[in-house]
Coordinates of N, CA and C in Angstrom, one line a residue:
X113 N 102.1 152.0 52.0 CA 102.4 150.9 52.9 C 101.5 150.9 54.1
X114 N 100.7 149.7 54.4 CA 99.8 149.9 55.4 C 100.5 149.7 56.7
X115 N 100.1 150.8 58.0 CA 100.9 150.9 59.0 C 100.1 149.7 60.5
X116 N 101.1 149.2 61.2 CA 100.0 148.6 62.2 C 101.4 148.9 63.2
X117 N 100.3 148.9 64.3 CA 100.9 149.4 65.9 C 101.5 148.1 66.6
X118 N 102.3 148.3 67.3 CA 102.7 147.3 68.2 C 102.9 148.0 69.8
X119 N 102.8 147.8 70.6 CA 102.4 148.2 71.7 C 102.8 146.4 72.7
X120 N 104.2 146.7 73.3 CA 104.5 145.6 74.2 C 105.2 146.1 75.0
X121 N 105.6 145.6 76.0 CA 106.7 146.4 77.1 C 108.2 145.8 77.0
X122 N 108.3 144.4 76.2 CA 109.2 143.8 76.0 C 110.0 144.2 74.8
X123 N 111.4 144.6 75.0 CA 111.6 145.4 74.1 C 112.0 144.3 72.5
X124 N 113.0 143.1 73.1 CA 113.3 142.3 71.8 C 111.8 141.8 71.1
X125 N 110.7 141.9 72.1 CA 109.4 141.8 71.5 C 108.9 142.3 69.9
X126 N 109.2 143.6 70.6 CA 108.8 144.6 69.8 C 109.6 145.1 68.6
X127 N 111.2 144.9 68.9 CA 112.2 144.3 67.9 C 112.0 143.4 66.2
X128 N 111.6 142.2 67.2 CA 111.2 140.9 66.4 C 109.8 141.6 65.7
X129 N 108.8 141.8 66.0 CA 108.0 142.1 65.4 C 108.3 143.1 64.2
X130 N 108.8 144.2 64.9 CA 109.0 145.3 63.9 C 109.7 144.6 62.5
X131 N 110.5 143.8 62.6 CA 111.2 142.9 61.4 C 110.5 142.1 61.1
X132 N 109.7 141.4 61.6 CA 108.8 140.7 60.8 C 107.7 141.3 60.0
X133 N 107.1 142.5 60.4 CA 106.0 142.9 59.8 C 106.9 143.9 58.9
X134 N 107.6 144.4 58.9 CA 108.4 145.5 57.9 C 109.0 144.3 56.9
X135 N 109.4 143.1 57.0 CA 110.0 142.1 56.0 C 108.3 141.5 55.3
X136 N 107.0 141.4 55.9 CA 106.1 141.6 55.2 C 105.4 142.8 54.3
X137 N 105.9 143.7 54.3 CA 105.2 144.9 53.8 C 104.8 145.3 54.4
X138 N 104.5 145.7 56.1 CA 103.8 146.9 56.7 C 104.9 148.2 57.3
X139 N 104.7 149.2 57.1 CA 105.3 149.9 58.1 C 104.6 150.2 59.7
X140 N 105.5 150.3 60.6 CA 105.7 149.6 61.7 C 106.2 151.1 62.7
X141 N 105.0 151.1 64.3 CA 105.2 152.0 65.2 C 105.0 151.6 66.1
X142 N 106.1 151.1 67.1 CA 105.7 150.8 68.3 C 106.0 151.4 69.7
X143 N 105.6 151.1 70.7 CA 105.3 151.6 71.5 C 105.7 150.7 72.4
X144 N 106.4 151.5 73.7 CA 106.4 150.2 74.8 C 105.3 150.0 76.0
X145 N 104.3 151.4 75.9 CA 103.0 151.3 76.7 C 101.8 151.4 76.3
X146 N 100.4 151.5 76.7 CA 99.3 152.4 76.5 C 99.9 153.5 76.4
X147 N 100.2 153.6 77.6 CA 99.8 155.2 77.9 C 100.6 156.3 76.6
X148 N 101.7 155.9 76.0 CA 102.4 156.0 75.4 C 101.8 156.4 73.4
X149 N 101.1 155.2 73.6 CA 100.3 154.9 72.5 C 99.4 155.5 72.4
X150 N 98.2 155.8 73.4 CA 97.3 156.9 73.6 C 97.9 158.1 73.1
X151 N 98.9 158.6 73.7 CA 99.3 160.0 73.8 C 99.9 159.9 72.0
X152 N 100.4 159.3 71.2 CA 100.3 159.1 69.5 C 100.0 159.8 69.1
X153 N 98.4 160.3 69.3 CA 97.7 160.4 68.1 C 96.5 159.9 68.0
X154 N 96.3 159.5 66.3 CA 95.4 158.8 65.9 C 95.5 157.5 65.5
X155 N 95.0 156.8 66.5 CA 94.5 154.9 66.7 C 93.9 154.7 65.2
X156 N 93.1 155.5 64.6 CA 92.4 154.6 63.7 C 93.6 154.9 62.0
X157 N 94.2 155.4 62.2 CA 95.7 155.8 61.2 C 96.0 154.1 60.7
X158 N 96.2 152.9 61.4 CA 96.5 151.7 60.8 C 95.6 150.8 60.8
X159 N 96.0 149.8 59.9 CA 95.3 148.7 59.9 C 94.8 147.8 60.8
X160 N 95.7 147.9 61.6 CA 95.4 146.8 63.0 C 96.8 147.2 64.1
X161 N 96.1 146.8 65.3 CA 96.9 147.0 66.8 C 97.5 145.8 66.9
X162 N 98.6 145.1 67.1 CA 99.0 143.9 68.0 C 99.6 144.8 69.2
X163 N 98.6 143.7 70.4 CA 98.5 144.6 71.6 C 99.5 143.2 72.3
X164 N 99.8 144.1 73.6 CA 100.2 142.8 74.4 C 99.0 143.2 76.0
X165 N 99.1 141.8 76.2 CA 97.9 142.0 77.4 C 98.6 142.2 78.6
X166 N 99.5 142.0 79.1 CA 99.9 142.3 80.2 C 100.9 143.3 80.0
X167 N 100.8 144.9 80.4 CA 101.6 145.8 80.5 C 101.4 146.4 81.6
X168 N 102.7 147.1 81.6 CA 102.9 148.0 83.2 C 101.8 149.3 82.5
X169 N 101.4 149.6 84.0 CA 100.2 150.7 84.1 C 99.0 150.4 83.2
X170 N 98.6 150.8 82.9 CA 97.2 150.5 81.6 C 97.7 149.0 81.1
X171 N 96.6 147.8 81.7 CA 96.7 146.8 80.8 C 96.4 146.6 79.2
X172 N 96.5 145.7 78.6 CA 95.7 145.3 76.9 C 94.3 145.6 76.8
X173 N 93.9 145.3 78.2 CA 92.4 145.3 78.1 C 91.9 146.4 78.3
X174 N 92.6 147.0 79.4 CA 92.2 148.2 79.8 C 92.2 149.4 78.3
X175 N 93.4 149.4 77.7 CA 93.7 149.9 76.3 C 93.0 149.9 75.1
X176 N 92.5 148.1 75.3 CA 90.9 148.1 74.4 C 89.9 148.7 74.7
X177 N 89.4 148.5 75.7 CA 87.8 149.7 76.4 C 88.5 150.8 76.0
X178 N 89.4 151.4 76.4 CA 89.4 152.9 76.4 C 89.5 153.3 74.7
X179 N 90.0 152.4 74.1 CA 89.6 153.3 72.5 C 88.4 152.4 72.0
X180 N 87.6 151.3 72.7 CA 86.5 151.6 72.0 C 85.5 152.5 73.0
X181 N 85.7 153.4 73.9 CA 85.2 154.1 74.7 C 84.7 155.6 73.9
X182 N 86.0 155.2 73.0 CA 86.5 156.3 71.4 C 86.1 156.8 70.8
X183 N 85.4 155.3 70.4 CA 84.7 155.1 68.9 C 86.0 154.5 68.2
X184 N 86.9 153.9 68.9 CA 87.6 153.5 67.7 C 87.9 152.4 66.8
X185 N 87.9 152.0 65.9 CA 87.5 150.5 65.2 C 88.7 149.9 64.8
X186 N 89.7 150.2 65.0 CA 91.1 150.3 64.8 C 90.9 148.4 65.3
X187 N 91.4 147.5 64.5 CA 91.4 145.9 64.8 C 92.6 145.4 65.6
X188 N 92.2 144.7 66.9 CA 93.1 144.2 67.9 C 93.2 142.7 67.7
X189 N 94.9 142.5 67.7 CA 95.1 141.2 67.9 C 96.0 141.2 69.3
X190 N 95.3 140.5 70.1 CA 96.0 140.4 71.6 C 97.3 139.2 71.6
X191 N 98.3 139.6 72.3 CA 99.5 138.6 72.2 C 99.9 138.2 73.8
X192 N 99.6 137.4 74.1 CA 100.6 137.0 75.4 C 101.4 135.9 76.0
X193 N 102.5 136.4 76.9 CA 103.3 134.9 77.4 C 102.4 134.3 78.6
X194 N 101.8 135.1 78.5 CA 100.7 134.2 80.2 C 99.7 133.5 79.8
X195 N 99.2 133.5 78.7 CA 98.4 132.8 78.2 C 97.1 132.9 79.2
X196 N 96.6 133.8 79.3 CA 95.5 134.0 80.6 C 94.3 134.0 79.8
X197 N 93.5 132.4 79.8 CA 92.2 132.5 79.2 C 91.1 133.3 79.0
X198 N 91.2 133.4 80.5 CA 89.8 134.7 80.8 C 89.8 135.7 80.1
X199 N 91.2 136.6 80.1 CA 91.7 137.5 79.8 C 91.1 138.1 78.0
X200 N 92.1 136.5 77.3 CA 91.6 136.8 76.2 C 90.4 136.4 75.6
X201 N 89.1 135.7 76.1 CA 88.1 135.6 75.7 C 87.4 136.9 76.0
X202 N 87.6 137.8 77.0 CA 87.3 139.3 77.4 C 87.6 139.6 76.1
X203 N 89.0 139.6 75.7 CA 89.4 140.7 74.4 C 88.5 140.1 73.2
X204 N 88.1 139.0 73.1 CA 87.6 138.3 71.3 C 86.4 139.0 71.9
X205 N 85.4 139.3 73.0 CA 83.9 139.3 73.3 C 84.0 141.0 73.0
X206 N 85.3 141.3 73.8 CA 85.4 143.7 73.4 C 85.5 143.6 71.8
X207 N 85.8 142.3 71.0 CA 85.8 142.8 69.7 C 87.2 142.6 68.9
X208 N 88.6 141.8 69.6 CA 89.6 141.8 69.3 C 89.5 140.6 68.3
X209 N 89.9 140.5 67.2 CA 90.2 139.9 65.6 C 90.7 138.7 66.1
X210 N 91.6 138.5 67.3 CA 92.5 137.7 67.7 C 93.3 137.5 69.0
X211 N 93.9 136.4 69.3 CA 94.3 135.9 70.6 C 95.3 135.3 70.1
X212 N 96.9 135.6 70.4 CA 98.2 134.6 70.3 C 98.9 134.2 71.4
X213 N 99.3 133.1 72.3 CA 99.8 132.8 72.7 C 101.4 132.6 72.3
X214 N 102.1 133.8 73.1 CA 103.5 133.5 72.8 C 104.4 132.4 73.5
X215 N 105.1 131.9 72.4 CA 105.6 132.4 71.0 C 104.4 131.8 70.0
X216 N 104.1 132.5 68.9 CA 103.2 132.2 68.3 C 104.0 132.2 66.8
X217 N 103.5 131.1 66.1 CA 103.5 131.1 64.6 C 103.6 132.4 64.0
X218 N 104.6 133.1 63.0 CA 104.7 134.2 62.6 C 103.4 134.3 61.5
X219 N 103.0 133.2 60.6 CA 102.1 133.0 59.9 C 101.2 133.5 60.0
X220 N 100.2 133.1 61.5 CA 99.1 133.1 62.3 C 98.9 134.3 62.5
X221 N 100.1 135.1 62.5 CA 99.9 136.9 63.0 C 99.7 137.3 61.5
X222 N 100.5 137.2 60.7 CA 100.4 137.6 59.2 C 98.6 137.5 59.0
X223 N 98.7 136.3 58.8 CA 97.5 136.1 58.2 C 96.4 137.5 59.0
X224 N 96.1 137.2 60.6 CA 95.1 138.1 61.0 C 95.3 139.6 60.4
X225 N 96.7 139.8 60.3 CA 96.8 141.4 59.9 C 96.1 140.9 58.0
X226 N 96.7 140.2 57.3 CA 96.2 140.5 55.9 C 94.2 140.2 56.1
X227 N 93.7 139.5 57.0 CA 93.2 139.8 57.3 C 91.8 141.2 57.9
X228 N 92.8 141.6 58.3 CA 92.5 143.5 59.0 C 92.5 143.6 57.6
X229 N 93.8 144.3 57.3 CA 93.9 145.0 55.9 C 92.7 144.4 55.0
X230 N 92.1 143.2 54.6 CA 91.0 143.2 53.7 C 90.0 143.8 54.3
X231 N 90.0 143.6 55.5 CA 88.4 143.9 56.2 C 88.3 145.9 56.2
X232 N 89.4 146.2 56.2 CA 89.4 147.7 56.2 C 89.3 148.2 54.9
X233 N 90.1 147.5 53.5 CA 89.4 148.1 52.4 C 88.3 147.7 51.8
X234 N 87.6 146.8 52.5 CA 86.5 146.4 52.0 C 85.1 147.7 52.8
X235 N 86.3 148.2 53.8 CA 85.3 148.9 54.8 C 85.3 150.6 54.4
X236 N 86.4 150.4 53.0 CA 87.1 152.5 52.2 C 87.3 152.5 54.0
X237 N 88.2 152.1 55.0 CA 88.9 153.1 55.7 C 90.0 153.4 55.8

């Protein structure tokens, strides 16, 4: 079962997520910080990150530099209620797969992760 991170500070967030992507087929580990998620382990272990861009202490962004600082290739889709343009054109230019404005289509997230998942086995990682 392919695993992907969630990483929000919002807990029904992370809730909702975890049931939607486990009712898709992924198994599901989330986190309610960076710093939290740093301290894990190994980043490149799943298919894809859904990050949230605004968190306490270490932002989304900040979280992206620092594992591609890494080396890590692990695919980010950024999720936010602030909808902060700048922010996420930063994340698509560091390399993130995606940008959701919450609430977003459950679809829209599916797809990016099946997505990841092709792009990773097309990639043997």
């Amino acid at each position: 079962m392919p695993l992907v991170y969630v990483v929000d500070d919002d807990a029904a967030c992370r809730d909702s997520l975890r049931w939607l992507l486990e009712s898709a087929g992924y198994a599901v580990s989330t986190f309610p910080d960076a710093e939290r998620f740093l301290k894990s382990g190994d980043a490149d272990a799943a298919v894809c990150l859904v990050l949230d861009l605004c968190l306490p202490g270490m932002s989304g962004l900040a979280l992206q530099e620092a594992l591609a600082s890494r080396g890590t290739t692990l695919p980010i889709v950024l999720i936010s209620a602030h909808g902060d343009e700048a922010a996420a054109a930063q994340a698509l230019r560091n390399g993130a797969i995606g940008f959701l404005a919450k609430p977003f289509a459950e679809e829209r997230l599916l797809d990016m992760l099946r997505h990841a998942q092709a792009a990773c086995a097309a990639a043997d990682c």
